[in-house]
Amino acid sequence: MKGTADATIPGAAAALLANPKEISEHTMIVDLLRNDLSCVARRVRVERFRYLESISSGRGRLLQTSSHICGDLPASWPDQLGDILCNMLPAGSVSGTPKLKTMEIIKAVELHERGYFTGVFGYFDGSSVDSAVLIRFLERTPSGLVFKSGGGLTAESDLVDEYTEMCRKVYVPVT
């Protein structure tokens, strides 16, 4: 999922689908995720590329572009789940590209430990797994609750637009 627009804006769907920066960013992320999945699966394929979904953020409806990427895991995957996740993380959709160099830069410039933020969570019942990458995360610290949120930046990004997009996605369902 990369590329978001306020669904209440007239023409938002067409503008999102035609936005050159969003097309470029989404294409790059799909390629990164294909590469991640190719480390652990065979026959990696994009079954559906860059389609619109409607989501609710708690502050209103948003449109986002998504793609459906899949691959064939070995029959023994349940016994290798930890290794599979470790081989794919950090997710290319979080790190950006080139992945190794970007991770070096992130480590050098961030002044805090990420903790669980941008890690993975889920459940495994022995035969199926459901998981997600934590790109928005509420953490309890000694100083109180801290909301962490990520966003995709490219050379074509407008920082004000990216910040506004991130704020539109923030929804903390606590009082």
PDB file of C-alpha atoms in Angstrom:
ATOM      1  CA  MET A   1       0.000   0.000   0.000  1.00  0.00           C
ATOM      2  CA  LYS A   2       1.567   3.243  -1.112  1.00  0.00           C
ATOM      3  CA  GLY A   3      -0.150   6.434  -2.157  1.00  0.00           C
ATOM      4  CA  THR A   4      -2.999   8.041  -0.229  1.00  0.00           C
ATOM      5  CA  ALA A   5      -5.559  10.753  -0.946  1.00  0.00           C
ATOM      6  CA  ASP A   6      -8.449  12.340   0.927  1.00  0.00           C
ATOM      7  CA  ALA A   7     -11.513  10.633  -0.568  1.00  0.00           C
ATOM      8  CA  THR A   8     -13.698  13.712   0.006  1.00  0.00           C
ATOM      9  CA  ILE A   9     -11.758  15.810  -2.506  1.00  0.00           C
ATOM     10  CA  PRO A  10     -13.514  15.854  -5.882  1.00  0.00           C
ATOM     11  CA  GLY A  11     -11.504  13.878  -8.433  1.00  0.00           C
ATOM     12  CA  ALA A  12      -9.248  12.374  -5.740  1.00  0.00           C
ATOM     13  CA  ALA A  13      -9.240   8.882  -7.269  1.00  0.00           C
ATOM     14  CA  ALA A  14      -8.234  10.046 -10.741  1.00  0.00           C
ATOM     15  CA  ALA A  15      -5.639  12.469  -9.358  1.00  0.00           C
ATOM     16  CA  LEU A  16      -4.073   9.764  -7.155  1.00  0.00           C
ATOM     17  CA  LEU A  17      -3.919   7.250  -9.999  1.00  0.00           C
ATOM     18  CA  ALA A  18      -2.360   9.830 -12.360  1.00  0.00           C
ATOM     19  CA  ASN A  19       0.156  11.349  -9.913  1.00  0.00           C
ATOM     20  CA  PRO A  20       3.676  10.669 -11.322  1.00  0.00           C
ATOM     21  CA  LYS A  21       5.325  10.719  -7.871  1.00  0.00           C
ATOM     22  CA  GLU A  22       2.800   8.218  -6.469  1.00  0.00           C
ATOM     23  CA  ILE A  23       3.147   5.962  -9.532  1.00  0.00           C
ATOM     24  CA  SER A  24       6.932   5.984  -9.168  1.00  0.00           C
ATOM     25  CA  GLU A  25       6.857   5.363  -5.406  1.00  0.00           C
ATOM     26  CA  HIS A  26       4.318   2.550  -5.676  1.00  0.00           C
ATOM     27  CA  THR A  27       6.230   0.853  -8.493  1.00  0.00           C
ATOM     28  CA  MET A  28       9.458   1.018  -6.477  1.00  0.00           C
ATOM     29  CA  ILE A  29       7.782  -0.446  -3.386  1.00  0.00           C
ATOM     30  CA  VAL A  30       6.201  -3.291  -5.350  1.00  0.00           C
ATOM     31  CA  ASP A  31       9.634  -4.124  -6.753  1.00  0.00           C
ATOM     32  CA  LEU A  32      11.206  -4.031  -3.281  1.00  0.00           C
ATOM     33  CA  LEU A  33       8.508  -6.307  -1.858  1.00  0.00           C
ATOM     34  CA  ARG A  34       8.902  -8.709  -4.792  1.00  0.00           C
ATOM     35  CA  ASN A  35      12.615  -8.830  -4.015  1.00  0.00           C
ATOM     36  CA  ASP A  36      11.920  -9.461  -0.296  1.00  0.00           C
ATOM     37  CA  LEU A  37       9.510 -12.268  -1.098  1.00  0.00           C
ATOM     38  CA  SER A  38      11.900 -13.753  -3.670  1.00  0.00           C
ATOM     39  CA  CYS A  39      14.359 -14.410  -0.825  1.00  0.00           C
ATOM     40  CA  VAL A  40      11.994 -17.023   0.624  1.00  0.00           C
ATOM     41  CA  ALA A  41       9.481 -18.012  -2.087  1.00  0.00           C
ATOM     42  CA  ARG A  42       9.331 -19.352  -5.639  1.00  0.00           C
ATOM     43  CA  ARG A  43       7.143 -18.064  -8.474  1.00  0.00           C
ATOM     44  CA  VAL A  44       6.819 -14.579  -7.000  1.00  0.00           C
ATOM     45  CA  ARG A  45       4.246 -12.624  -8.947  1.00  0.00           C
ATOM     46  CA  VAL A  46       2.172  -9.461  -8.861  1.00  0.00           C
ATOM     47  CA  GLU A  47      -1.414 -10.671  -9.144  1.00  0.00           C
ATOM     48  CA  ARG A  48      -2.951  -7.211  -9.091  1.00  0.00           C
ATOM     49  CA  PHE A  49      -1.052  -3.950  -9.558  1.00  0.00           C
ATOM     50  CA  ARG A  50      -1.963  -0.527  -8.186  1.00  0.00           C
ATOM     51  CA  TYR A  51      -5.665  -0.648  -7.502  1.00  0.00           C
ATOM     52  CA  LEU A  52      -7.680   1.701  -5.296  1.00  0.00           C
ATOM     53  CA  GLU A  53      -8.992   0.789  -1.867  1.00  0.00           C
ATOM     54  CA  SER A  54     -11.089   2.881   0.488  1.00  0.00           C
ATOM     55  CA  ILE A  55     -10.044   2.962   4.138  1.00  0.00           C
ATOM     56  CA  SER A  56     -11.333   4.743   7.220  1.00  0.00           C
ATOM     57  CA  SER A  57      -8.806   6.607   9.325  1.00  0.00           C
ATOM     58  CA  GLY A  58     -11.126   7.664  12.118  1.00  0.00           C
ATOM     59  CA  ARG A  59     -10.967  11.169  10.672  1.00  0.00           C
ATOM     60  CA  GLY A  60     -12.690  10.313   7.444  1.00  0.00           C
ATOM     61  CA  ARG A  61     -12.361   8.195   4.360  1.00  0.00           C
ATOM     62  CA  LEU A  62      -9.065   7.861   2.488  1.00  0.00           C
ATOM     63  CA  LEU A  63      -8.191   6.315  -0.827  1.00  0.00           C
ATOM     64  CA  GLN A  64      -4.992   4.338  -1.132  1.00  0.00           C
ATOM     65  CA  THR A  65      -3.320   2.412  -3.902  1.00  0.00           C
ATOM     66  CA  SER A  66      -2.466  -1.215  -3.198  1.00  0.00           C
ATOM     67  CA  SER A  67      -0.953  -4.166  -5.022  1.00  0.00           C
ATOM     68  CA  HIS A  68      -1.344  -7.897  -4.412  1.00  0.00           C
ATOM     69  CA  ILE A  69       2.002  -9.752  -4.480  1.00  0.00           C
ATOM     70  CA  CYS A  70       2.313 -13.476  -3.759  1.00  0.00           C
ATOM     71  CA  GLY A  71       4.706 -16.385  -4.029  1.00  0.00           C
ATOM     72  CA  ASP A  72       4.927 -20.091  -3.295  1.00  0.00           C
ATOM     73  CA  LEU A  73       6.574 -21.037  -0.015  1.00  0.00           C
ATOM     74  CA  PRO A  74       8.174 -24.458   0.509  1.00  0.00           C
ATOM     75  CA  ALA A  75       5.929 -27.100   2.106  1.00  0.00           C
ATOM     76  CA  SER A  76       8.051 -26.920   5.254  1.00  0.00           C
ATOM     77  CA  TRP A  77       7.419 -23.174   5.751  1.00  0.00           C
ATOM     78  CA  PRO A  78       5.645 -23.559   9.132  1.00  0.00           C
ATOM     79  CA  ASP A  79       8.852 -24.981  10.615  1.00  0.00           C
ATOM     80  CA  GLN A  80      10.870 -22.105   9.128  1.00  0.00           C
ATOM     81  CA  LEU A  81       8.567 -19.162   9.901  1.00  0.00           C
ATOM     82  CA  GLY A  82      11.077 -17.313  12.097  1.00  0.00           C
ATOM     83  CA  ASP A  83      13.827 -17.661   9.477  1.00  0.00           C
ATOM     84  CA  ILE A  84      11.446 -16.581   6.712  1.00  0.00           C
ATOM     85  CA  LEU A  85      10.497 -13.391   8.560  1.00  0.00           C
ATOM     86  CA  CYS A  86      14.112 -12.632   9.486  1.00  0.00           C
ATOM     87  CA  ASN A  87      15.187 -13.036   5.854  1.00  0.00           C
ATOM     88  CA  MET A  88      12.560 -10.567   4.671  1.00  0.00           C
ATOM     89  CA  LEU A  89      12.917  -7.899   7.363  1.00  0.00           C
ATOM     90  CA  PRO A  90      13.189  -5.018   7.465  1.00  0.00           C
ATOM     91  CA  ALA A  91      10.495  -4.816   4.833  1.00  0.00           C
ATOM     92  CA  GLY A  92      11.588  -3.057   1.667  1.00  0.00           C
ATOM     93  CA  SER A  93       8.443  -0.961   1.941  1.00  0.00           C
ATOM     94  CA  VAL A  94       9.927   0.501   5.147  1.00  0.00           C
ATOM     95  CA  SER A  95      13.597   0.678   4.267  1.00  0.00           C
ATOM     96  CA  GLY A  96      13.402   2.013   0.748  1.00  0.00           C
ATOM     97  CA  THR A  97      16.091   1.425  -1.807  1.00  0.00           C
ATOM     98  CA  PRO A  98      18.913   0.561  -2.020  1.00  0.00           C
ATOM     99  CA  LYS A  99      17.954  -1.437   1.069  1.00  0.00           C
ATOM    100  CA  LEU A 100      21.349  -2.038   2.718  1.00  0.00           C
ATOM    101  CA  LYS A 101      22.612   1.516   2.174  1.00  0.00           C
ATOM    102  CA  THR A 102      19.322   3.009   3.331  1.00  0.00           C
ATOM    103  CA  MET A 103      19.443   0.959   6.529  1.00  0.00           C
ATOM    104  CA  GLU A 104      22.978   2.262   7.182  1.00  0.00           C
ATOM    105  CA  ILE A 105      21.740   5.846   6.752  1.00  0.00           C
ATOM    106  CA  ILE A 106      18.726   5.294   9.024  1.00  0.00           C
ATOM    107  CA  LYS A 107      20.944   3.796  11.723  1.00  0.00           C
ATOM    108  CA  ALA A 108      23.361   6.735  11.467  1.00  0.00           C
ATOM    109  CA  VAL A 109      20.770   9.535  11.605  1.00  0.00           C
ATOM    110  CA  GLU A 110      18.077   8.273  13.983  1.00  0.00           C
ATOM    111  CA  LEU A 111      18.692   9.264  17.580  1.00  0.00           C
ATOM    112  CA  HIS A 112      16.466   6.584  19.139  1.00  0.00           C
ATOM    113  CA  GLU A 113      15.844   2.864  19.004  1.00  0.00           C
ATOM    114  CA  ARG A 114      12.849   1.920  16.896  1.00  0.00           C
ATOM    115  CA  GLY A 115      11.770  -0.881  19.216  1.00  0.00           C
ATOM    116  CA  TYR A 116       8.767  -2.645  17.690  1.00  0.00           C
ATOM    117  CA  PHE A 117       8.049   0.236  15.291  1.00  0.00           C
ATOM    118  CA  THR A 118       8.431  -0.983  11.702  1.00  0.00           C
ATOM    119  CA  GLY A 119       8.857  -4.524  12.917  1.00  0.00           C
ATOM    120  CA  VAL A 120       6.266  -7.205  12.301  1.00  0.00           C
ATOM    121  CA  PHE A 121       3.461  -8.615  14.425  1.00  0.00           C
ATOM    122  CA  GLY A 122       0.927 -11.339  13.905  1.00  0.00           C
ATOM    123  CA  TYR A 123      -0.280 -14.719  14.961  1.00  0.00           C
ATOM    124  CA  PHE A 124       0.569 -18.250  13.865  1.00  0.00           C
ATOM    125  CA  ASP A 125      -1.749 -21.169  14.619  1.00  0.00           C
ATOM    126  CA  GLY A 126       0.552 -23.894  13.286  1.00  0.00           C
ATOM    127  CA  SER A 127      -0.886 -23.918   9.780  1.00  0.00           C
ATOM    128  CA  SER A 128      -1.534 -20.304   8.835  1.00  0.00           C
ATOM    129  CA  VAL A 129      -0.069 -16.937   9.701  1.00  0.00           C
ATOM    130  CA  ASP A 130      -1.563 -13.464   9.601  1.00  0.00           C
ATOM    131  CA  SER A 131       0.918 -10.636  10.031  1.00  0.00           C
ATOM    132  CA  ALA A 132       1.521  -6.984   9.311  1.00  0.00           C
ATOM    133  CA  VAL A 133       4.354  -4.468   9.410  1.00  0.00           C
ATOM    134  CA  LEU A 134       4.029  -1.816  12.128  1.00  0.00           C
ATOM    135  CA  ILE A 135       4.143   1.480  10.244  1.00  0.00           C
ATOM    136  CA  ARG A 136       1.970   3.244  12.821  1.00  0.00           C
ATOM    137  CA  PHE A 137       2.483   2.274  16.418  1.00  0.00           C
ATOM    138  CA  LEU A 138       1.379   3.428  19.857  1.00  0.00           C
ATOM    139  CA  GLU A 139       4.030   2.807  22.522  1.00  0.00           C
ATOM    140  CA  ARG A 140       3.785   3.200  26.285  1.00  0.00           C
ATOM    141  CA  THR A 141       6.939   4.841  27.637  1.00  0.00           C
ATOM    142  CA  PRO A 142       7.851   6.062  31.141  1.00  0.00           C
ATOM    143  CA  SER A 143       6.928   9.558  29.912  1.00  0.00           C
ATOM    144  CA  GLY A 144       3.530   8.503  28.541  1.00  0.00           C
ATOM    145  CA  LEU A 145       2.149   7.282  25.235  1.00  0.00           C
ATOM    146  CA  VAL A 146       4.126   7.976  22.063  1.00  0.00           C
ATOM    147  CA  PHE A 147       2.633   7.582  18.606  1.00  0.00           C
ATOM    148  CA  LYS A 148       5.145   6.651  15.918  1.00  0.00           C
ATOM    149  CA  SER A 149       4.318   6.876  12.240  1.00  0.00           C
ATOM    150  CA  GLY A 150       6.314   6.365   9.088  1.00  0.00           C
ATOM    151  CA  GLY A 151       5.993   7.795   5.636  1.00  0.00           C
ATOM    152  CA  GLY A 152       7.553   7.220   2.259  1.00  0.00           C
ATOM    153  CA  LEU A 153       9.872   9.932   0.991  1.00  0.00           C
ATOM    154  CA  THR A 154      11.392  10.065  -2.452  1.00  0.00           C
ATOM    155  CA  ALA A 155      13.392  12.664  -4.360  1.00  0.00           C
ATOM    156  CA  GLU A 156      10.046  13.829  -5.809  1.00  0.00           C
ATOM    157  CA  SER A 157       8.339  14.203  -2.414  1.00  0.00           C
ATOM    158  CA  ASP A 158       6.901  17.472  -1.189  1.00  0.00           C
ATOM    159  CA  LEU A 159       7.616  17.399   2.554  1.00  0.00           C
ATOM    160  CA  VAL A 160       4.492  19.377   3.494  1.00  0.00           C
ATOM    161  CA  ASP A 161       2.320  16.996   1.438  1.00  0.00           C
ATOM    162  CA  GLU A 162       4.013  13.958   3.029  1.00  0.00           C
ATOM    163  CA  TYR A 163       3.523  15.342   6.535  1.00  0.00           C
ATOM    164  CA  THR A 164      -0.137  16.139   5.800  1.00  0.00           C
ATOM    165  CA  GLU A 165      -0.666  12.612   4.454  1.00  0.00           C
ATOM    166  CA  MET A 166       0.882  11.086   7.570  1.00  0.00           C
ATOM    167  CA  CYS A 167      -1.341  13.221   9.816  1.00  0.00           C
ATOM    168  CA  ARG A 168      -4.470  12.175   7.851  1.00  0.00           C
ATOM    169  CA  LYS A 169      -3.615   8.522   8.539  1.00  0.00           C
ATOM    170  CA  VAL A 170      -3.109   9.004  12.276  1.00  0.00           C
ATOM    171  CA  TYR A 171      -5.948   7.649  14.320  1.00  0.00           C
ATOM    172  CA  VAL A 172      -5.395   6.810  17.958  1.00  0.00           C
ATOM    173  CA  PRO A 173      -8.516   5.083  19.333  1.00  0.00           C
ATOM    174  CA  VAL A 174      -7.846   5.882  22.989  1.00  0.00           C
ATOM    175  CA  THR A 175      -8.942   8.677  25.268  1.00  0.00           C
TER     176      THR A 175
END
